[in-house]
Short mmCIF file of C-alpha atoms and ligand atoms in Angstrom, two decimals:
data_model
loop_
_atom_site.label_atom_id
_atom_site.label_comp_id
_atom_site.label_asym_id
_atom_site.label_seq_id
_atom_site.Cartn_x
_atom_site.Cartn_y
_atom_site.Cartn_z
CA UNK A 71 -63.72 -55.29 23.93
CA UNK A 72 -62.18 -57.78 21.51
CA UNK A 73 -64.44 -59.15 18.84
CA UNK A 74 -65.04 -62.92 18.84
CA UNK A 75 -64.67 -64.23 15.32
CA UNK A 76 -65.65 -67.70 14.18
CA UNK A 77 -64.15 -68.46 10.76
CA UNK A 78 -64.24 -71.65 8.59
CA UNK A 79 -61.37 -72.60 6.27
CA UNK A 80 -62.77 -74.99 3.79
CA UNK A 81 -59.31 -75.63 2.20
CA UNK A 82 -59.58 -77.48 -1.13
CA UNK A 83 -63.10 -78.66 -0.48
CA UNK A 84 -66.56 -78.00 -1.97
CA UNK A 85 -67.68 -77.32 -5.50
CA UNK A 86 -69.61 -74.15 -6.36
CA UNK A 87 -72.92 -76.03 -6.17
CA UNK A 88 -72.12 -77.49 -2.74
CA UNK A 89 -70.99 -74.04 -1.56
CA UNK A 90 -74.35 -72.49 -2.34
CA UNK A 91 -76.18 -75.36 -0.59
CA UNK A 92 -74.17 -75.20 2.58
CA UNK A 93 -74.03 -71.35 2.80
CA UNK A 94 -77.89 -71.15 2.21
CA UNK A 95 -78.31 -73.57 5.21
CA UNK A 96 -75.81 -71.76 7.31
CA UNK A 97 -77.41 -68.39 6.54
CA UNK A 98 -80.79 -69.77 7.72
CA UNK A 99 -79.19 -71.27 10.89
CA UNK A 100 -77.42 -68.05 11.75
CA UNK A 101 -80.58 -65.99 11.42
CA UNK A 102 -82.21 -68.29 13.98
CA UNK A 103 -79.40 -67.97 16.55
CA UNK A 104 -79.74 -64.96 18.95
CA UNK A 105 -76.79 -62.68 19.35
CA UNK A 106 -74.84 -63.58 16.22
CA UNK A 107 -74.72 -59.78 15.34
CA UNK A 108 -72.24 -59.32 18.18
CA UNK A 109 -69.68 -61.65 16.68
CA UNK A 110 -67.95 -62.07 13.36
CA UNK A 111 -68.60 -65.11 11.11
CA UNK A 112 -66.40 -65.78 8.08
CA UNK A 113 -66.16 -68.69 5.65
CA UNK A 114 -63.14 -69.18 3.41
CA UNK A 115 -64.18 -71.05 0.24
CA UNK A 116 -62.04 -72.09 -2.80
CA UNK A 117 -61.47 -69.35 -5.39
CA UNK A 118 -63.96 -70.87 -7.75
CA UNK A 119 -66.83 -70.54 -5.31
CA UNK A 120 -66.05 -67.03 -3.88
CA UNK A 121 -68.32 -65.06 -6.16
CA UNK A 122 -71.39 -67.23 -5.49
CA UNK A 123 -70.46 -67.43 -1.79
CA UNK A 124 -70.55 -63.63 -1.53
CA UNK A 125 -73.98 -63.54 -3.34
CA UNK A 126 -75.43 -66.39 -1.21
CA UNK A 127 -74.50 -64.68 2.08
CA UNK A 128 -75.76 -61.18 1.04
CA UNK A 129 -77.89 -59.49 3.75
CA UNK A 130 -76.34 -61.73 6.52
CA UNK A 131 -73.51 -61.19 8.84
CA UNK A 132 -71.57 -64.03 7.25
CA UNK A 133 -68.45 -62.65 5.47
CA UNK A 134 -66.37 -64.40 2.84
CA UNK A 135 -62.67 -65.04 2.86
CA UNK A 136 -60.24 -66.18 0.12
CA UNK A 137 -57.54 -68.68 1.16
CA UNK A 138 -54.63 -67.03 -0.71
CA UNK A 139 -53.67 -64.10 -2.92
CA UNK A 140 -50.75 -63.10 -5.06
CA UNK A 141 -49.34 -59.74 -3.91
CA UNK A 142 -49.62 -57.84 -7.17
CA UNK A 143 -52.59 -56.02 -8.73
CA UNK A 144 -52.24 -57.54 -12.24
CA UNK A 145 -49.65 -58.90 -14.64
CA UNK A 146 -47.89 -61.93 -16.03
CA UNK A 147 -48.33 -64.33 -13.09
CA UNK A 148 -49.89 -67.31 -14.69
CA UNK A 149 -52.43 -69.06 -12.42
CA UNK A 150 -52.43 -66.47 -9.74
CA UNK A 151 -55.26 -64.33 -8.30
CA UNK A 152 -54.86 -60.67 -7.42
CA UNK A 153 -56.28 -58.63 -4.49
CA UNK A 154 -58.07 -56.39 -6.92
CA UNK A 155 -59.90 -59.44 -8.29
CA UNK A 156 -60.97 -60.47 -4.75
CA UNK A 157 -61.96 -57.00 -3.75
CA UNK A 158 -64.02 -56.67 -6.93
CA UNK A 159 -66.24 -59.54 -6.14
CA UNK A 160 -66.90 -58.60 -2.55
CA UNK A 161 -64.33 -60.73 -0.64
CA UNK A 162 -63.42 -59.00 2.72
CA UNK A 163 -60.90 -61.39 4.30
CA UNK A 164 -57.86 -63.33 3.04
CA UNK A 165 -56.34 -66.26 4.93
CA UNK A 166 -52.57 -65.98 4.80
CA UNK A 167 -49.64 -67.80 6.22
CA UNK A 168 -51.51 -71.03 6.72
CA UNK A 169 -49.16 -73.87 7.69
CA UNK A 170 -50.22 -75.89 4.62
CA UNK A 171 -48.98 -73.02 2.42
CA UNK A 172 -45.83 -72.66 4.50
CA UNK A 173 -45.14 -76.48 4.23
CA UNK A 174 -46.36 -77.46 0.84
CA UNK A 175 -45.66 -74.32 -1.14
CA UNK A 176 -42.70 -73.05 0.89
CA UNK A 177 -44.08 -69.65 1.68
CA UNK A 178 -41.60 -67.74 3.72
CA UNK A 179 -42.35 -65.14 6.46
CA UNK A 180 -41.26 -62.34 4.23
CA UNK A 181 -43.48 -63.47 1.32
CA UNK A 182 -46.42 -63.67 3.75
CA UNK A 183 -45.48 -60.19 5.02
CA UNK A 184 -45.66 -58.96 1.43
CA UNK A 185 -49.09 -60.58 0.97
CA UNK A 186 -50.40 -59.13 4.25
CA UNK A 187 -49.35 -55.53 3.35
CA UNK A 188 -50.85 -55.92 -0.14
CA UNK A 189 -54.23 -57.22 1.25
CA UNK A 190 -54.33 -54.27 3.74
CA UNK A 191 -53.69 -51.79 1.02
CA UNK A 192 -56.85 -53.08 -0.71
CA UNK A 193 -58.83 -52.54 2.49
CA UNK A 194 -59.32 -56.28 3.09
CA UNK A 195 -58.43 -57.98 6.36
CA UNK A 196 -55.82 -60.75 6.59
CA UNK A 197 -56.35 -63.73 8.75
CA UNK A 198 -52.74 -64.29 9.60
CA UNK A 199 -51.95 -67.88 10.66
CA UNK A 200 -48.99 -68.88 12.81
CA UNK A 201 -48.21 -72.04 14.67
CA UNK A 202 -45.42 -74.37 15.65
CA UNK A 203 -44.58 -77.95 14.44
CA UNK A 204 -44.75 -80.81 16.93
CA UNK A 205 -40.96 -80.99 16.96
CA UNK A 206 -40.83 -77.27 18.00
CA UNK A 207 -43.23 -77.88 20.86
CA UNK A 208 -41.35 -81.02 22.04
CA UNK A 209 -38.06 -79.29 22.04
CA UNK A 210 -39.38 -76.18 23.90
CA UNK A 211 -39.18 -73.88 20.88
CA UNK A 212 -42.81 -72.90 20.58
CA UNK A 213 -42.46 -69.31 21.75
CA UNK A 214 -39.37 -68.73 19.70
CA UNK A 215 -41.04 -70.05 16.52
CA UNK A 216 -44.20 -68.03 16.89
CA UNK A 217 -42.35 -64.85 17.86
CA UNK A 218 -40.34 -65.07 14.64
CA UNK A 219 -43.45 -65.68 12.59
CA UNK A 220 -45.09 -62.73 14.09
CA UNK A 221 -42.26 -60.32 14.02
CA UNK A 222 -41.36 -61.18 10.42
CA UNK A 223 -44.87 -61.62 9.14
CA UNK A 224 -46.03 -58.38 10.57
CA UNK A 225 -42.80 -56.38 10.02
CA UNK A 226 -43.39 -52.77 8.87
CA UNK A 227 -47.08 -52.78 9.72
CA UNK A 228 -48.40 -49.83 11.76
CA UNK A 229 -50.63 -50.08 14.84
CA UNK A 230 -53.41 -48.54 12.84
CA UNK A 231 -53.11 -51.28 10.24
CA UNK A 232 -52.81 -53.96 12.85
CA UNK A 233 -56.43 -53.26 13.94
CA UNK A 234 -57.49 -54.78 10.73
CA UNK A 235 -55.52 -58.06 11.16
CA UNK A 236 -56.89 -61.26 12.75
CA UNK A 237 -54.25 -63.63 14.06
CA UNK A 238 -54.98 -67.34 14.05
CA UNK A 239 -52.84 -69.53 16.27
CA UNK A 240 -52.88 -73.03 14.73
CA UNK A 241 -50.47 -75.55 16.24
CA UNK A 242 -49.52 -77.66 13.27
CA UNK A 243 -49.72 -80.82 15.26
CA UNK A 244 -53.41 -80.13 16.00
CA UNK A 245 -54.51 -79.51 12.46
CA UNK A 246 -56.75 -82.26 10.96
CA UNK A 247 -55.31 -84.75 13.47
CA UNK A 248 -58.14 -84.73 16.01
CA UNK A 249 -55.52 -83.68 18.59
CA UNK A 250 -56.67 -80.40 20.05
CA UNK A 251 -54.35 -78.32 22.20
CA UNK A 252 -55.81 -78.39 25.73
CA UNK A 253 -57.53 -75.09 26.67
CA UNK A 254 -54.61 -74.49 28.98
CA UNK A 255 -51.89 -75.06 26.42
CA UNK A 256 -53.65 -72.94 23.92
CA UNK A 257 -54.32 -70.10 26.36
CA UNK A 258 -50.58 -70.14 27.39
CA UNK A 259 -49.46 -69.65 23.78
CA UNK A 260 -52.25 -67.11 23.09
CA UNK A 261 -50.91 -65.07 26.03
CA UNK A 262 -47.41 -65.19 24.60
CA UNK A 263 -48.77 -64.09 21.24
CA UNK A 264 -50.53 -61.11 22.74
CA UNK A 265 -47.30 -60.22 24.54
CA UNK A 266 -45.44 -60.10 21.21
CA UNK A 267 -48.25 -58.19 19.54
CA UNK A 268 -48.11 -55.69 22.43
CA UNK A 269 -44.40 -55.15 21.95
CA UNK A 270 -45.09 -54.35 18.37
CA UNK A 271 -48.40 -52.50 18.46
CA UNK A 272 -48.79 -51.38 22.07
CA UNK A 273 -52.38 -51.09 23.39
CA UNK A 274 -53.86 -52.07 20.02
CA UNK A 275 -52.83 -55.59 20.78
CA UNK A 276 -55.64 -55.76 23.42
CA UNK A 277 -58.13 -55.13 20.64
CA UNK A 278 -56.78 -57.74 18.20
CA UNK A 279 -58.63 -60.98 17.74
CA UNK A 280 -56.46 -64.00 18.16
CA UNK A 281 -58.30 -67.14 17.10
CA UNK A 282 -57.40 -70.76 17.90
CA UNK A 283 -57.34 -73.41 15.11
CA UNK A 284 -56.64 -77.10 15.16
CA UNK A 285 -59.36 -79.72 15.47
CA UNK A 286 -61.87 -77.29 17.02
CA UNK A 287 -65.37 -78.85 16.96
CA UNK A 288 -68.70 -78.50 18.68
CA UNK A 289 -67.67 -80.69 21.57
CA UNK A 290 -64.51 -78.76 22.54
CA UNK A 291 -65.29 -75.27 21.23
CA UNK A 292 -66.89 -73.82 24.44
CA UNK A 293 -63.98 -74.72 26.64
CA UNK A 294 -61.40 -73.32 24.24
CA UNK A 295 -63.40 -70.13 23.61
CA UNK A 296 -63.88 -69.49 27.29
CA UNK A 297 -60.17 -68.79 27.69
CA UNK A 298 -59.25 -65.18 28.27
CA UNK A 299 -56.97 -64.72 25.26
CA UNK A 300 -58.83 -66.94 22.83
CA UNK A 301 -61.12 -64.72 20.72
CA UNK A 302 -62.51 -67.11 18.27
CA UNK A 303 -61.72 -70.11 16.04
CA UNK A 304 -60.42 -70.90 12.65
CA UNK A 305 -62.04 -74.21 11.82
CA UNK A 306 -61.22 -76.64 9.09
CA UNK A 307 -63.04 -80.05 9.14
CA UNK A 308 -66.01 -78.92 11.31
CA UNK A 309 -66.74 -75.97 9.07
CA UNK A 310 -67.55 -78.25 6.17
CA UNK A 311 -71.15 -78.82 7.28
CA UNK A 312 -73.59 -76.07 8.35
CA UNK A 313 -74.74 -77.95 11.45
CA UNK A 314 -71.38 -78.38 13.12
CA UNK A 315 -70.28 -74.92 12.20
CA UNK A 316 -73.55 -73.43 13.59
CA UNK A 317 -73.00 -75.43 16.88
CA UNK A 318 -69.47 -73.86 17.10
CA UNK A 319 -71.07 -70.40 16.59
CA UNK A 320 -73.56 -71.13 19.47
CA UNK A 321 -70.62 -72.18 21.65
CA UNK A 322 -69.07 -68.73 21.07
CA UNK A 323 -72.18 -66.82 22.35
P1 13P B 239 -59.00 -78.64 11.36
O1 13P B 239 -60.14 -77.86 12.17
O2 13P B 239 -59.51 -79.56 10.39
O3 13P B 239 -57.98 -79.25 12.31
O4 13P B 239 -58.19 -77.49 10.54
C1 13P B 239 -57.69 -76.38 11.23
C2 13P B 239 -57.22 -75.52 10.14
O5 13P B 239 -56.20 -75.71 9.54
C3 13P B 239 -57.96 -74.23 9.87
O6 13P B 239 -57.24 -73.29 9.08
#
């Protein structure tokens, strides 16, 4: 059985104080919802709030993710954060390959691959984001684009290691736009993603969580999450308040 995982990506939002307030409320909400022990719940906060986010969610099944990492343990890399630093404060997941990092910071598939391997070596789990641009979809290149992202991003990774990777399919045209992929469109691409994962990792691919991300909200979550190959969500805007995020968790149960 694949694990359903609902994750929030706060992007560059929320101060440390705000983080503590929201996560305290979320923790209380989650405790009141039956069955949340069967799914994964993750929140990706900015670096500055990670330490307090881990402390605030102690003794709950909410886990904390970083939104980036530099793939070296330590050294002269001004402004960067190492996996050792994240591991040290109790971070368990790292969001990698997000389209905003690919677009604004020109992160390549091979750099993302380096980061994924590094995060795995510190026994944290990458949330590996892939997704096509609008132009790719309109010109029929979706499958080609995501196949390249997966093959290059996960190159040199063993089936054993792949068990610890969450894949997040985020069509770029659906991120922050209010335009969600229809459940059918999302499912079709998720099926293709699982096919590529199967070619690389065999039966392990059946166990890998593949999330959908892109304008997921309480009103559309249930329909998306009921698709066979959609095993959770990576949520931006609707993860910024505890109520909406809790409602998405309920939709996953
Ligand atoms: P939105 O849910 O705001 O569209 O963002 C999705 C996303 O990019 C999550 O990583």
